[in-house]
Each structure stands twice: as C-alpha cells, then as structure tokens.
Coordinates of C-alpha atoms and ligand atoms in Angstrom, one line a residue:
M1 CA 55.7 -93.4 140.9
V2 CA 53.9 -96.4 142.4
G3 CA 55.3 -99.9 143.2
Q4 CA 59.0 -100.3 142.9
E5 CA 59.3 -99.4 146.6
H6 CA 62.7 -101.2 146.9
V7 CA 64.2 -98.9 144.2
V8 CA 62.6 -95.7 145.6
Q9 CA 63.8 -96.5 149.1
A10 CA 67.3 -97.2 148.0
L11 CA 67.5 -94.0 145.9
T12 CA 65.9 -92.0 148.7
N13 CA 68.5 -93.2 151.2
A14 CA 71.3 -92.5 148.8
L15 CA 70.0 -88.9 148.1
V16 CA 69.4 -88.1 151.8
Q17 CA 72.9 -89.4 152.8
Q18 CA 74.4 -87.9 149.6
R19 CA 76.1 -91.2 148.9
L20 CA 75.5 -91.3 145.2
H21 CA 76.8 -93.8 142.8
H22 CA 78.1 -92.5 139.5
A23 CA 76.3 -95.0 137.3
Y24 CA 72.9 -96.6 137.7
L25 CA 71.3 -99.4 135.7
F26 CA 67.5 -99.9 135.7
T27 CA 66.3 -103.1 134.3
G28 CA 62.8 -104.3 133.8
T29 CA 60.1 -105.0 131.1
R30 CA 58.6 -102.1 129.3
G31 CA 56.3 -99.6 131.0
V32 CA 57.4 -100.3 134.6
G33 CA 59.1 -96.9 135.3
K34 CA 62.7 -97.0 134.0
T35 CA 62.5 -93.7 132.2
T36 CA 60.3 -92.2 134.9
V37 CA 62.7 -93.1 137.7
S38 CA 65.6 -91.7 135.6
R39 CA 63.8 -88.4 135.3
I40 CA 63.0 -88.3 139.0
L41 CA 66.6 -88.9 139.8
A42 CA 67.7 -86.1 137.4
K43 CA 65.2 -83.8 139.2
S44 CA 66.4 -84.9 142.6
L45 CA 70.0 -84.0 141.7
N46 CA 69.1 -80.7 140.2
C47 CA 66.1 -79.4 142.0
Q48 CA 66.4 -75.8 143.1
G49 CA 63.5 -75.9 145.5
V50 CA 60.4 -73.7 145.6
D51 CA 62.5 -70.8 147.0
G52 CA 65.4 -71.3 144.7
Q53 CA 67.7 -72.3 147.6
G54 CA 67.2 -76.1 147.5
G55 CA 70.0 -78.7 147.2
I56 CA 70.1 -82.3 146.3
T57 CA 66.8 -83.8 147.6
A58 CA 64.8 -87.0 147.7
E59 CA 61.7 -85.0 147.1
P60 CA 62.1 -82.8 144.0
C61 CA 59.6 -79.8 144.2
G62 CA 58.2 -80.2 140.7
V63 CA 57.9 -76.5 140.2
C64 CA 61.3 -75.0 140.0
Q65 CA 62.8 -74.3 136.6
A66 CA 65.0 -77.4 136.7
C67 CA 62.0 -79.7 137.6
K68 CA 59.8 -78.1 135.0
D69 CA 62.4 -78.3 132.3
I70 CA 63.3 -81.9 133.1
D71 CA 59.6 -82.8 132.9
S72 CA 59.1 -81.2 129.6
G73 CA 62.4 -82.5 128.1
R74 CA 64.1 -79.2 127.9
F75 CA 66.7 -79.4 130.6
V76 CA 70.1 -78.9 128.8
D77 CA 72.0 -81.1 131.4
Y78 CA 69.7 -84.0 131.0
T79 CA 70.2 -86.1 127.9
E80 CA 68.3 -89.2 126.8
L81 CA 70.0 -91.3 124.2
D82 CA 67.8 -94.1 122.7
A83 CA 70.3 -96.8 122.0
A84 CA 67.7 -98.8 120.0
S85 CA 68.0 -96.2 117.2
N86 CA 71.5 -94.9 118.1
R87 CA 73.5 -98.0 118.3
G88 CA 76.9 -96.9 116.9
V89 CA 80.1 -95.6 118.3
D90 CA 79.6 -92.2 116.7
E91 CA 76.4 -91.5 118.6
V92 CA 78.0 -92.6 121.9
Q93 CA 81.1 -90.6 121.1
S94 CA 79.3 -87.4 120.5
L95 CA 77.4 -87.9 123.8
L96 CA 80.7 -88.5 125.6
E97 CA 82.3 -85.4 124.0
Q98 CA 79.7 -83.4 126.1
A99 CA 81.0 -85.0 129.3
V100 CA 84.0 -82.7 129.5
Y101 CA 81.8 -79.6 129.9
K102 CA 80.4 -78.8 133.2
P103 CA 76.7 -78.5 133.7
V104 CA 75.1 -75.3 132.3
Q105 CA 71.9 -75.1 134.1
G106 CA 72.1 -77.6 137.0
R107 CA 74.4 -79.1 139.5
F108 CA 74.7 -82.4 137.6
K109 CA 74.7 -83.6 134.1
V110 CA 72.7 -86.8 133.6
F111 CA 73.3 -89.1 130.6
M112 CA 70.4 -91.5 130.3
I113 CA 71.0 -94.3 127.7
D114 CA 67.8 -96.2 127.1
E115 CA 67.8 -99.9 125.8
V116 CA 71.5 -99.8 126.4
H117 CA 71.9 -103.5 125.5
M118 CA 71.4 -102.4 121.8
L119 CA 74.7 -100.6 121.6
T120 CA 77.4 -102.1 119.5
N121 CA 80.5 -103.6 121.1
T122 CA 82.6 -100.7 119.9
A123 CA 80.1 -98.3 121.3
F124 CA 80.3 -100.1 124.7
N125 CA 84.0 -100.0 124.7
A126 CA 84.1 -96.3 123.9
M127 CA 82.1 -95.5 126.9
L128 CA 83.9 -97.8 129.4
K129 CA 86.5 -95.3 130.6
T130 CA 84.0 -92.4 131.2
L131 CA 81.6 -94.8 132.8
E132 CA 84.2 -95.9 135.3
E133 CA 85.5 -92.6 136.2
P134 CA 83.1 -89.8 135.1
P135 CA 83.7 -86.2 136.2
E136 CA 82.1 -85.6 139.6
Y137 CA 79.3 -83.6 138.0
L138 CA 78.2 -86.4 135.7
K139 CA 75.9 -89.3 136.4
F140 CA 75.1 -92.1 134.1
V141 CA 71.6 -93.8 134.0
L142 CA 71.4 -96.9 131.9
A143 CA 68.1 -98.6 131.2
T144 CA 67.4 -102.0 129.5
T145 CA 64.6 -104.6 129.1
D146 CA 67.3 -107.1 128.4
P147 CA 70.2 -107.0 131.0
Q148 CA 71.6 -110.3 129.9
K149 CA 72.8 -108.6 126.7
V150 CA 74.7 -105.9 128.6
P151 CA 78.5 -106.8 128.7
V152 CA 79.8 -107.6 132.2
T153 CA 82.3 -104.8 131.9
V154 CA 79.4 -102.4 131.9
L155 CA 77.3 -104.2 134.5
S156 CA 80.3 -104.2 136.9
R157 CA 80.5 -100.4 136.8
C158 CA 76.8 -99.8 137.6
L159 CA 74.6 -100.0 140.6
Q160 CA 71.8 -102.2 139.4
F161 CA 68.1 -102.0 140.2
N162 CA 65.6 -104.4 138.9
L163 CA 62.1 -102.8 138.4
R164 CA 59.3 -105.4 138.9
P165 CA 56.3 -106.0 136.7
M166 CA 53.4 -104.1 138.3
A167 CA 50.9 -106.2 140.3
P168 CA 47.3 -105.9 138.9
E169 CA 46.3 -104.4 142.3
T170 CA 48.9 -101.7 142.1
V171 CA 47.8 -100.9 138.5
F172 CA 44.1 -100.9 139.7
E173 CA 44.9 -98.4 142.5
H174 CA 46.9 -96.2 140.3
L175 CA 44.2 -96.1 137.5
T176 CA 41.6 -95.3 140.1
Q177 CA 43.6 -92.3 141.3
V178 CA 44.5 -91.0 137.8
L179 CA 40.8 -91.2 136.7
A180 CA 39.6 -89.6 139.9
K181 CA 42.0 -86.7 139.3
E182 CA 40.6 -86.3 135.8
N183 CA 37.0 -86.6 137.1
L184 CA 36.3 -89.5 135.0
P185 CA 33.8 -91.9 136.4
A186 CA 34.7 -95.6 136.0
E187 CA 33.2 -99.0 137.0
P188 CA 35.6 -100.7 139.3
M189 CA 35.2 -103.9 137.3
A190 CA 36.2 -102.1 134.1
L191 CA 39.4 -101.0 135.8
K192 CA 40.0 -104.5 137.2
L193 CA 39.8 -105.8 133.7
L194 CA 42.1 -103.2 132.3
S195 CA 44.6 -103.8 135.1
R196 CA 44.8 -107.4 134.4
A197 CA 45.0 -106.9 130.6
A198 CA 48.0 -104.6 131.2
R199 CA 50.1 -107.7 132.2
G200 CA 52.4 -105.9 134.5
S201 CA 53.0 -102.7 132.4
M202 CA 51.8 -99.4 133.6
R203 CA 52.3 -97.9 130.2
D204 CA 50.0 -100.5 128.7
A205 CA 47.4 -99.9 131.5
L206 CA 47.4 -96.2 130.8
S207 CA 47.0 -96.6 127.0
L208 CA 44.5 -99.4 127.2
T209 CA 42.5 -97.1 129.5
D210 CA 42.7 -94.3 127.0
Q211 CA 41.5 -96.6 124.3
A212 CA 38.7 -97.8 126.5
I213 CA 37.6 -94.3 127.1
A214 CA 37.5 -93.6 123.4
F215 CA 35.8 -96.9 122.7
G216 CA 33.1 -96.3 125.3
S217 CA 32.6 -92.7 124.2
G218 CA 33.9 -91.2 127.4
Q219 CA 32.5 -94.0 129.7
L220 CA 34.5 -96.7 131.4
Q221 CA 32.0 -99.5 131.8
E222 CA 32.6 -103.2 132.3
A223 CA 30.6 -104.3 129.3
T224 CA 32.4 -102.1 126.8
V225 CA 35.9 -102.8 128.3
R226 CA 35.1 -106.5 127.9
L227 CA 34.1 -106.0 124.3
M228 CA 37.2 -104.0 123.7
L229 CA 39.5 -106.5 125.3
G230 CA 37.7 -109.3 123.5
S231 CA 37.2 -111.2 126.8
V232 CA 34.3 -113.3 127.8
D233 CA 32.4 -112.7 130.9
R234 CA 33.9 -114.9 133.6
S235 CA 30.5 -116.1 134.9
H236 CA 29.8 -117.4 131.4
V237 CA 33.0 -119.3 131.3
L238 CA 32.4 -120.8 134.7
G239 CA 28.9 -121.8 133.6
L240 CA 30.3 -123.6 130.6
I241 CA 32.8 -125.5 132.8
D242 CA 30.0 -126.4 135.1
V243 CA 27.9 -127.9 132.3
S244 CA 30.7 -130.0 130.9
G245 CA 31.5 -131.2 134.3
H246 CA 35.1 -130.6 134.3
A247 CA 37.6 -127.7 133.8
C248 CA 39.9 -127.8 130.8
R249 CA 43.2 -126.2 131.6
Ligands
ADP1 N1 55.9 -97.4 138.7 C1 55.1 -96.5 138.0 N2 54.3 -95.7 138.7 C2 53.5 -94.8 138.0 N3 53.4 -94.7 136.7 C3 54.2 -95.4 136.0 C4 55.1 -96.4 136.6 N4 55.8 -97.0 135.7 C5 55.4 -96.6 134.5 N5 54.5 -95.6 134.7 C6 53.8 -94.8 133.7 O1 53.9 -95.5 132.4 C7 54.4 -94.7 131.4 C8 55.7 -95.3 130.9 O2 56.7 -95.4 131.9 P1 58.2 -95.4 131.6 O3 58.9 -94.9 132.8 O4 58.5 -94.7 130.3 O5 58.5 -97.0 131.5 P2 59.8 -97.7 130.9 O6 60.8 -96.7 130.7 O7 60.1 -98.7 132.0 O8 59.3 -98.4 129.6 C9 54.6 -93.3 132.0 O9 53.5 -92.6 131.5 C10 54.5 -93.5 133.4 O10 53.9 -92.4 134.0
MG2 MG1 61.6 -96.0 128.9
ZN3 ZN1 62.4 -78.6 141.8

C-alpha cells in the first residue's frame, strides 16, 4: 500500500495500542485502496504470525493461513458484500444473521460492505443496531465512493478515513517498483505518461500499464504509450503554441 500515509498511520497506532473501533468507513474515488486497506485490516486482526503464535499486529505476516486465505478470498470470517449489486434489506439481513456466530477460523469476523451508499433505506435501518453495538468479535468496514449519500445515522457510528487520489509521482514510483519486480523494462517517460493518465487511481494505472504492455508487445516505450493514450507529444504542442504566438487555454 503506497500513499494514504495518514490512514496507515492511524490504523497502525490503533492496532499497536489495541484501541480498535468497531466500525470503519473508508471513502475515496475508485482505485485508491479502499478494498486493499480493508483486507490489510482483516489480516492485521487475524494474523497468526509466521510461527503460529502471533496476535493482533500492525504488520501482518502474509504467510500464515489467515493472511493467505484473506488474500485469496477464502477466509470464512471475512465477508465482502457489494452493496451496488446487493442493495436490499434481505441481503443485509442475511449478512447480519451471521453476526451472532463467533469467528470460526480467526479472532475477528470482518464484514466489509463496499459501495455502502447504494443500500436502500430499509437496509440501512436494518443494520443500525448491529453497527452501533456489534459483538466484540465483529468489525465493520464500510467503503464508498460517495459518502454524501450515506445517512448520518450510519456516518456517526463509524470512524471515517478519506483516502486521497494518488499523486502522479506516487503512481510513478509504484509502477516503477512493480515492473522492476516483474523484470519488465520500461522507459521512464512511458511510466510518467501512464501515471498522469491514471488520474489519481492506482487501479487505472495498473490496468493502463497492462494494456500498454500488450499494445507494445511486451515493451513499455514512450512512443507506443503515447499512441495508445492518444496523446500528442508535448514538444509538438509547445511548438504550435510558439508559432501562433500565444497559448490557448
Ligand atoms: N494505495 C495503494 N497502494 C498500492 N496499490 C494500490 C493502492 N490503491 C489501490 N491499489 C491497487 O489498485 C487496485 C485496486 O485497489 P482497491 O483497493 O480495490 O481500490 P478501491 O477499493 O479503492 O476501488 C489493487 O490492485 C491495488 O493493489
Ligand atoms: Mg474496492
Ligand atoms: Zn499472517
């Protein structure tokens, strides 16, 4: 996870001091790390450590059964509900019915409700009570791209973190690292263009990079990335402005 230091720091402190809230709300545009941070939190709460003796940690090991199962979406105590396609009270109710059972595999159950603003009013009302006083083994993680549509009754019960759009420099550094790990050579200018085109979304940056690799038959070169993005060479544009004698904005 890169960027979002304010969120990482606050969660790290909470985990180290074991002062955990029972409901978190992560807001931010698409592809900035809401789902990612939710999974990291679930791992932090449930990590068993390399030796199987671990407790709650700010640095989940990534190799124990809990960490591996959360990463691969097979951890029975971590549930993601996509409210965009499960908006109704029935879906929420059947999730909440699970709340009465203690965790099977881990220390905590985590209910992640993505795009929570899409829930119907009845669905929101159905979850208020559990959201306010969940059993001690249950954590709620709500995520949304549109917090203004989340009722205040829900907002007031959550600790809210706003994930920021990713700066192009942050995206650039991350892409550079990811590609280095995969042994894929890339022209820095190609990555600069991709980082800017991602417009703050790391997901878009990664998928654009995938496309560019395919488009350039395995090569990440400035010229092909420019072609793919449909952008004109900057020096060319500056030249045009120069000729006409003024910049049009
Ligand atoms: N802050 C970040 N640092 C590193 N990778 C990120 C970050 N945010 C998003 N990503 C990557 O982008 C993809 C989508 O992220 P995700 O957490 O699902 O975004 P969101 O839930 O906010 O739409 C994932 O592959 C993830 O690895
Ligand atoms: Mg998501
Ligand atoms: Zn672990």
